[in-house]
CSV table of C-alpha atoms and ligand atoms in Angstrom, one decimal:
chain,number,residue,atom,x,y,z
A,962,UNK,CA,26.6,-20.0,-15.7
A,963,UNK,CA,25.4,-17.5,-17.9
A,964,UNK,CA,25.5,-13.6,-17.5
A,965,UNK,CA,29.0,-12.2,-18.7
A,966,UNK,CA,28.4,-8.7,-18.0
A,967,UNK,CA,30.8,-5.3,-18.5
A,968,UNK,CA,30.2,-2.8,-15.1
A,969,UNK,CA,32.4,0.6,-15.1
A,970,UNK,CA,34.7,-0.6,-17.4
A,971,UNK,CA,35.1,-4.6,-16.1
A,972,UNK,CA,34.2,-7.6,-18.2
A,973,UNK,CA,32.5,-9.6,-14.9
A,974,UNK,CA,31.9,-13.4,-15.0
A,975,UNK,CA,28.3,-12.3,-13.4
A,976,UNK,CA,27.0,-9.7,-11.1
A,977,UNK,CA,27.9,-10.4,-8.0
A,978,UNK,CA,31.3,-9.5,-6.7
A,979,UNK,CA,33.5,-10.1,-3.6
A,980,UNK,CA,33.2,-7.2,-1.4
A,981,UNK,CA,36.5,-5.5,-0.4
A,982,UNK,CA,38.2,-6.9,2.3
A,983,UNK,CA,36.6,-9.9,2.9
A,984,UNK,CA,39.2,-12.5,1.7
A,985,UNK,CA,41.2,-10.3,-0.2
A,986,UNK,CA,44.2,-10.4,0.9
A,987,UNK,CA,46.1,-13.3,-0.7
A,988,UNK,CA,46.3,-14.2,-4.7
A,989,UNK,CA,44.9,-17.5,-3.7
A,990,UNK,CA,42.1,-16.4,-1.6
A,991,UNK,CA,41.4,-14.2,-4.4
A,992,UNK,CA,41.6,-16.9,-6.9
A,993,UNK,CA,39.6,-19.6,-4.6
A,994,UNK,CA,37.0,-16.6,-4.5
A,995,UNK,CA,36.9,-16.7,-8.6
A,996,UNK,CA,36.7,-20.7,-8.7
A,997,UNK,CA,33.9,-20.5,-5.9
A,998,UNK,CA,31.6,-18.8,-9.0
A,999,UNK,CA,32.1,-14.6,-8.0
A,1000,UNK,CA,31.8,-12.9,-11.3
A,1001,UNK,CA,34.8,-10.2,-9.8
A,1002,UNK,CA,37.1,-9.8,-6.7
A,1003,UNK,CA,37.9,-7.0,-5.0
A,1004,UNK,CA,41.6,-7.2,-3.1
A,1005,UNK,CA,41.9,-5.6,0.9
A,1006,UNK,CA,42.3,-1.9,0.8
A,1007,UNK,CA,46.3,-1.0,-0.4
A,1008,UNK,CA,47.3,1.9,1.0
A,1009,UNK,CA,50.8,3.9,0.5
A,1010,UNK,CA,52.7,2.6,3.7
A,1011,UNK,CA,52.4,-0.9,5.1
A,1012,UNK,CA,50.1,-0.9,8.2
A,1013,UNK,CA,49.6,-3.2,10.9
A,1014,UNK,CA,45.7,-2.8,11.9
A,1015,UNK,CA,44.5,-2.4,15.4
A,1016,UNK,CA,44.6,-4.3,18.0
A,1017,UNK,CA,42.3,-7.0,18.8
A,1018,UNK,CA,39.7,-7.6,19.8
A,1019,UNK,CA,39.0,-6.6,15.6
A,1020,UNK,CA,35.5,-8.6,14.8
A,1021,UNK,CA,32.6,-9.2,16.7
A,1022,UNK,CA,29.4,-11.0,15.7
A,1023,UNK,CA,25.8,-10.5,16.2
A,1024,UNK,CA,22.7,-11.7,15.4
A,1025,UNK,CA,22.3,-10.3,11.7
A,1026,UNK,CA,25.4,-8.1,11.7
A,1027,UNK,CA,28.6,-8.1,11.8
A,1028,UNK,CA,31.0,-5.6,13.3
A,1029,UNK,CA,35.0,-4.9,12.7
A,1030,UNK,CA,37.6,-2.4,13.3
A,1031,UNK,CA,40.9,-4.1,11.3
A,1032,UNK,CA,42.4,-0.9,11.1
A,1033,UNK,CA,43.6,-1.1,7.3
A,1034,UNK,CA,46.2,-3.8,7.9
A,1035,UNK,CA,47.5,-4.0,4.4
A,1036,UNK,CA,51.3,-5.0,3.0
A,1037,UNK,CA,51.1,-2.0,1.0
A,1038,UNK,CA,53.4,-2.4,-2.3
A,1039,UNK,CA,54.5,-6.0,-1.2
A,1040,UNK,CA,51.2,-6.8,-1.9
A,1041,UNK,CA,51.7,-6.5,-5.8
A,1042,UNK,CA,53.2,-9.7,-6.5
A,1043,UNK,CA,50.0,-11.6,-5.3
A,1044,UNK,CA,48.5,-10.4,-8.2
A,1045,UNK,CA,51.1,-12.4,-10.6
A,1046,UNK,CA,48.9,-14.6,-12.5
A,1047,UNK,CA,45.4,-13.1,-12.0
A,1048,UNK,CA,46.5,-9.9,-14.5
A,1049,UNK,CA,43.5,-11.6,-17.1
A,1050,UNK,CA,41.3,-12.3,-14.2
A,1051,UNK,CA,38.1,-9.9,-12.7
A,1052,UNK,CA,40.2,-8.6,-10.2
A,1053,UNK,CA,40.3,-4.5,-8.7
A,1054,UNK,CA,42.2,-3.4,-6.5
A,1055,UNK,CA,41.0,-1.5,-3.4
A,1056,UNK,CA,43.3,1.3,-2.7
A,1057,UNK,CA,43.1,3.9,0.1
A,1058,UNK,CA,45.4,7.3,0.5
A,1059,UNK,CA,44.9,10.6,3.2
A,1060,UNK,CA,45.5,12.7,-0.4
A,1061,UNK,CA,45.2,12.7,-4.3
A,1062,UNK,CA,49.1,12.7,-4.8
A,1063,UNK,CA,48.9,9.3,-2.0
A,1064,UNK,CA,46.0,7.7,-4.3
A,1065,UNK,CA,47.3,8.9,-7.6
A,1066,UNK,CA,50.6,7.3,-6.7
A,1067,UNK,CA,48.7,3.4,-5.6
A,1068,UNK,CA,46.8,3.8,-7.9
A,1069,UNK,CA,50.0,3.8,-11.1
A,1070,UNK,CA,51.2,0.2,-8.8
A,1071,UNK,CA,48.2,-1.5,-10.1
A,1072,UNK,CA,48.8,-0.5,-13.6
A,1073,UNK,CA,48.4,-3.3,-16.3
A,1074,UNK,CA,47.9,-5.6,-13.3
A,1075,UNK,CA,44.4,-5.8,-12.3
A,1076,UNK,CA,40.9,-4.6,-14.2
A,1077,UNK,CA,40.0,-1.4,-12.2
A,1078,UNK,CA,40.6,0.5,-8.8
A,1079,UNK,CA,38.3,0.6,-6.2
A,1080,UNK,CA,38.8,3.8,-4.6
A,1081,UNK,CA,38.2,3.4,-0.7
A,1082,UNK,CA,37.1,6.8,0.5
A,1083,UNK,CA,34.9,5.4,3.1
A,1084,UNK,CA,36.6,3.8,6.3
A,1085,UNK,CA,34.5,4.5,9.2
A,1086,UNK,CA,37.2,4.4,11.9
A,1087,UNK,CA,40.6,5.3,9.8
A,1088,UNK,CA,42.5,7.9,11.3
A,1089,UNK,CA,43.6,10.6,9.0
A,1090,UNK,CA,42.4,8.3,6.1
A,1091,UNK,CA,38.9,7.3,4.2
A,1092,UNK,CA,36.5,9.2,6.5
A,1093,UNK,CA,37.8,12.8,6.2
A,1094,UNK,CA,38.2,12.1,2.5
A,1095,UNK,CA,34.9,10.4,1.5
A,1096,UNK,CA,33.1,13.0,3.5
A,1097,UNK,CA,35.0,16.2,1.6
A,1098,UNK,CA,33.0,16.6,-2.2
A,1099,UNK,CA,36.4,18.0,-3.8
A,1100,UNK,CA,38.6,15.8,-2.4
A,1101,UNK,CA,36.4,13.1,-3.9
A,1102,UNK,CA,36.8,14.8,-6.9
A,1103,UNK,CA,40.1,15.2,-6.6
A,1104,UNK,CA,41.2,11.4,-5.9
A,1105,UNK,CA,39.5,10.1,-8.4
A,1106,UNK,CA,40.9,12.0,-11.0
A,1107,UNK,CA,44.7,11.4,-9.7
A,1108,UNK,CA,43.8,7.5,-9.5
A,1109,UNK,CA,42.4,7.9,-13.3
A,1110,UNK,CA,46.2,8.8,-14.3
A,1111,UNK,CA,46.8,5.7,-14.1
A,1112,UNK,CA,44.7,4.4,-17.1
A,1113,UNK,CA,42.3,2.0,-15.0
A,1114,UNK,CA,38.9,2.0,-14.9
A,1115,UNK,CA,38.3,3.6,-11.3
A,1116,UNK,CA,35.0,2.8,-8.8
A,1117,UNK,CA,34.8,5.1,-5.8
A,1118,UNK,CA,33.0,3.3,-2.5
A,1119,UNK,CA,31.3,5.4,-0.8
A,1120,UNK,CA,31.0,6.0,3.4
A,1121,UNK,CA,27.0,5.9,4.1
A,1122,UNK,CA,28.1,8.2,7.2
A,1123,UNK,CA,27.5,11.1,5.5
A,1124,UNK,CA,24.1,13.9,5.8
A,1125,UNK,CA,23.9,13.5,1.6
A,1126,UNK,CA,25.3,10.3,-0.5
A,1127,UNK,CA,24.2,11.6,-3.6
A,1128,UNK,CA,26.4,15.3,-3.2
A,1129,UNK,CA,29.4,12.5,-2.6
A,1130,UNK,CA,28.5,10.5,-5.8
A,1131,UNK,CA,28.4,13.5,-8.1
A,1132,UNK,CA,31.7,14.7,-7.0
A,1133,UNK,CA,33.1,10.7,-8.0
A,1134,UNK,CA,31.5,11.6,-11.1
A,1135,UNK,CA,32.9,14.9,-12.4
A,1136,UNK,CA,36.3,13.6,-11.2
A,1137,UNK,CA,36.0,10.9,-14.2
A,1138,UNK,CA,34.7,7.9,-12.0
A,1139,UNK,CA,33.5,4.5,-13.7
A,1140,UNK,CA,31.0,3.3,-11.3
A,1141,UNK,CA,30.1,4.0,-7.8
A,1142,UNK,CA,29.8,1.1,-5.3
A,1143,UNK,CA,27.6,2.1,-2.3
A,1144,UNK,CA,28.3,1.8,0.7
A,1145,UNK,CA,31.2,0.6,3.1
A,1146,UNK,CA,30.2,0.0,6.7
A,1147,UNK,CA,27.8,2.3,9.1
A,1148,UNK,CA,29.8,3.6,12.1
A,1149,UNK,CA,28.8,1.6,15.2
A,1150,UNK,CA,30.1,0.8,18.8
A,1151,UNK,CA,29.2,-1.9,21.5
A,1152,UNK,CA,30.1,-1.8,25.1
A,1153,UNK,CA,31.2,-5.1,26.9
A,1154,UNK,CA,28.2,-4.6,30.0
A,1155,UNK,CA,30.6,-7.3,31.4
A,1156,UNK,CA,33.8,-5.7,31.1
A,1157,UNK,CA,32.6,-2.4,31.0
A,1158,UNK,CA,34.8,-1.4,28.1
A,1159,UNK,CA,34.3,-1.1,24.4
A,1160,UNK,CA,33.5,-4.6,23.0
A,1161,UNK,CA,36.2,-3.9,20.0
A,1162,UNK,CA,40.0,-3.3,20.9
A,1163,UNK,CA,39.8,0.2,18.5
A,1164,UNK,CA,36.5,1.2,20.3
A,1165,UNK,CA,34.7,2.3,17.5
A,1166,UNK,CA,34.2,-0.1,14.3
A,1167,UNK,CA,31.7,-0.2,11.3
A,1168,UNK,CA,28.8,-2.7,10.8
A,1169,UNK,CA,27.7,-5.2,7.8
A,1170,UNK,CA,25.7,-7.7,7.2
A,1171,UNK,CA,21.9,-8.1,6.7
A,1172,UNK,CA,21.4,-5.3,9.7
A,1173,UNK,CA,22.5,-2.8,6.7
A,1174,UNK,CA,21.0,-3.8,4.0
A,1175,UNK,CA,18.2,-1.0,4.2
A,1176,UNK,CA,20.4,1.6,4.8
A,1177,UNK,CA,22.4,-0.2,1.3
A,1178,UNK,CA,19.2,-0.1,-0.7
A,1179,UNK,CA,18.2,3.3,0.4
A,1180,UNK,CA,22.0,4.9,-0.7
A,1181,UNK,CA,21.7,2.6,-4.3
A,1182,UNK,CA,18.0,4.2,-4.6
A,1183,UNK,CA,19.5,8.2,-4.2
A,1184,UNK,CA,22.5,7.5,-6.0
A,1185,UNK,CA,20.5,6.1,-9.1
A,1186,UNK,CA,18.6,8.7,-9.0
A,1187,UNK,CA,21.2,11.5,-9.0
A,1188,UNK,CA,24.0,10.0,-11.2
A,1189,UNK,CA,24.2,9.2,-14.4
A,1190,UNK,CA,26.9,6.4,-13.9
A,1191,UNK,CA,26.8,2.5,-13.2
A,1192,UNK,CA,25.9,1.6,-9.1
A,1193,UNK,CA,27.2,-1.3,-7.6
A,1194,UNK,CA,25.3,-2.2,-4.5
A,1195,UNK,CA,27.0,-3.2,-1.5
A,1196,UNK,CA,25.9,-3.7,2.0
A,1197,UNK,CA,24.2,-6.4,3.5
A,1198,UNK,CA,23.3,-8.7,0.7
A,1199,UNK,CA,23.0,-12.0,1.3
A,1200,UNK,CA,20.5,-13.7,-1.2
A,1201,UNK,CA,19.2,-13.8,-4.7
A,1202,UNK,CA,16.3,-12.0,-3.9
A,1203,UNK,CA,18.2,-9.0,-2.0
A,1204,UNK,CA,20.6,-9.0,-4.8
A,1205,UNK,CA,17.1,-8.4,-7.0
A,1206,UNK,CA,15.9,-5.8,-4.4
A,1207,UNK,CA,19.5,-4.1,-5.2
A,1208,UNK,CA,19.3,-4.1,-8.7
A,1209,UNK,CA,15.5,-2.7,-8.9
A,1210,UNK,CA,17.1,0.4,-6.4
A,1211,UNK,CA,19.2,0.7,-9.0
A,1212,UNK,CA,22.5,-1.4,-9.2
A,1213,UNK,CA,24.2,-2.6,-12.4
A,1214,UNK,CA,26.0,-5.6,-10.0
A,1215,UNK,CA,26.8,-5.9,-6.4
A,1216,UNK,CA,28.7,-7.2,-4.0
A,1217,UNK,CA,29.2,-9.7,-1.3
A,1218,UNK,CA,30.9,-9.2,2.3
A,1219,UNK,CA,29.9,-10.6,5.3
A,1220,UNK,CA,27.9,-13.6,3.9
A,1221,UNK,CA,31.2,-15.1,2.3
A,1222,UNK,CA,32.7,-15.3,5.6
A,1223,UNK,CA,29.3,-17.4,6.4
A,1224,UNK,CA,29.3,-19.6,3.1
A,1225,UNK,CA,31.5,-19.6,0.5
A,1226,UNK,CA,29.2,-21.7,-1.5
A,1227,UNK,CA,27.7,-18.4,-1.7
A,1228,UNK,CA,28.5,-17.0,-4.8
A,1229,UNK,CA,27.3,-20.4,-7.1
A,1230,UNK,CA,23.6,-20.3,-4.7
A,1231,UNK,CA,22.9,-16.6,-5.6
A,1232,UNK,CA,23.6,-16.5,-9.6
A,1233,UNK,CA,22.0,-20.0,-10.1
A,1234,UNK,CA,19.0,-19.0,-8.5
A,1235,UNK,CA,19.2,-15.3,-9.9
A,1236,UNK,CA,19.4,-16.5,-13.6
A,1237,UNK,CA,17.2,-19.3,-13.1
A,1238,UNK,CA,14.5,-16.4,-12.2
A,1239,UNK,CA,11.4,-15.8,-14.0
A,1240,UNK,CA,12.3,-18.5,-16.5
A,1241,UNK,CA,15.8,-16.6,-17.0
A,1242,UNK,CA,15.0,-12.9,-17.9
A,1243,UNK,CA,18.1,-11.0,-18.3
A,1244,UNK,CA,18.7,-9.2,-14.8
A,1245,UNK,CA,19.4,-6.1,-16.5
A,1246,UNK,CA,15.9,-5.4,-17.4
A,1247,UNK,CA,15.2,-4.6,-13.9
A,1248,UNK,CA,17.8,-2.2,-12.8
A,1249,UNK,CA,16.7,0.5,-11.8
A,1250,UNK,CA,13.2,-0.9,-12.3
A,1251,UNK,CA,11.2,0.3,-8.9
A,1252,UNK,CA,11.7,4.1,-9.8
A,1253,UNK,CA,9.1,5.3,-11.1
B,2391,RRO,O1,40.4,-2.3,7.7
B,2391,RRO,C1,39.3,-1.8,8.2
B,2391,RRO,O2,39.2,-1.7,9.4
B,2391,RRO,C2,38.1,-1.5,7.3
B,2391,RRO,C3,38.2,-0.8,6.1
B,2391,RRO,BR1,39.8,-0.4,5.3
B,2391,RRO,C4,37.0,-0.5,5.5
B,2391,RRO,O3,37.0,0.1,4.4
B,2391,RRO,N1,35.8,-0.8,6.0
B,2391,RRO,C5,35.8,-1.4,7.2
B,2391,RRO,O4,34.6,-1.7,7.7
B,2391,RRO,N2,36.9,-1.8,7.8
């Protein structure tokens, strides 16, 4: 497959990535990920303690969405050592903190071991983590520059639950960020009309799939306009011709969520069909393309 590509600082086998969280939590999910023809991997979110998650029920699936509350489970530092053999490989590491010392000190772990940091500022339903910080310009600012201590290229994801995406991505920005990936999930809630309760075990959860591509596109589209750094779109995608739709808002690359957990064949389908386009013009002459 052609299209070797360099995004925020990565040297990407193409330019679609696995999305955070979606089989990222083992080095061989990771791995099977990288044989299954994504161009990068993004791990589950590491944060500074281990964590369990929330109690089930933690995913339910609709009709064109997708909606979870895990709750962050994550192995914290343990989590290292799945890594061991994959230091040459496209792999970043999502991290998470509540404060710039918390990311600044995940962020040195992952030193020398992985390509770049994804900084997750955007959990829709994380107590005292992600929301309050991806919705707080300075402390934006602030995290990324503590998680650039540690040498790596760093990507801040961004929450689309905010009144102004673009205020978020500038503060990424003047804190020294790589790229921006837009966005994590939108906050949602269903209610069981059987039970009568909320359908997940947390309550409250955050939705993917193709329901949010538009509100995807829409953040990419502000974003490119505002910033002067590399977008990743995230958010929905789940063809060639959305990942085209993403790169003429504006994204350098994107990635993939909810439609691996459908097809894992997914990957290999998208970039054979992307490059295959137009009798194989180089993607990037359209990023960024439908602005006038
Ligand atoms: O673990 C989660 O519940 C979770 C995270 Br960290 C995130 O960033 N986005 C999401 O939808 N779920």
């Amino acid at each position: 497959i052609p299209g070797e590509i360099t995004v925020g600082g990565v040297r990407l086998h193409n330019h679609c990535m696995l999305a955070a969280g979606v089989l990222g939590t083992t080095g061989a999910s990771l791995a099977r990920m990288l044989r299954a023809g994504a161009g990068g991997v993004v791990t589950k979110s590491i944060g500074p303690e281990p964590k369990e998650g929330h109690k089930g029920p933690c995913v339910a699936v609709y009709d064109g969405a997708m909606m979870n509350a895990m709750g962050l489970p994550n192995p914290s530092h343990d989590f290292i050592g799945e890594l061991d053999g994959l230091t040459e490989s496209p792999v970043i590491a999502s991290i998470f903190g509540g404060t710039p010392e918390e990311f600044g000190e995940v962020a040195d772990w992952f030193a020398g071991r992985v390509q770049a940091l994804e900084l997750n500022l955007s959990c829709p339903h994380a107590e005292g983590y992600g929301a309050a910080v991806g919705a707080d310009p300075d402390m934006v600012e602030q995290c990324t520059r503590a998680a650039k201590h540690s040498g790596l290229p760093v990507w801040v994801k961004l929450t689309p639950n905010v009144t102004d995406i673009t205020e978020i991505g500038l503060a990424a920005e003047r804190g020294g960020a790589d790229a921006i990936v837009a966005v994590n999930t939108v906050k949602a809630m269903r209610i069981s009309t059987n039970f009568r309760r909320p359908v997940l075990g947390n309550g409250m959860g955050g939705l993917s799939g193709p329901a949010i591509f538009p509100v995807a596109v829409r953040c990419v589209w502000e974003l490119y306009e505002a910033c002067e750094i590399p977008i990743i779109g995230c958010g929905g995608v789940s063809s060639a011709d959305n990942v085209v739709e993403m790169m003429m808002a504006g994204a350098s690359a994107v990635e993939i969520g909810s439609a691996v957990i459908e097809d894992t064949e997914i990957f290999r389908q998208i970039t054979e069909s992307l490059y295959r386009r137009d009798g194989g013009e180089c993607p990037e002459d359209i990023v960024g393309c439908a602005h006038a």
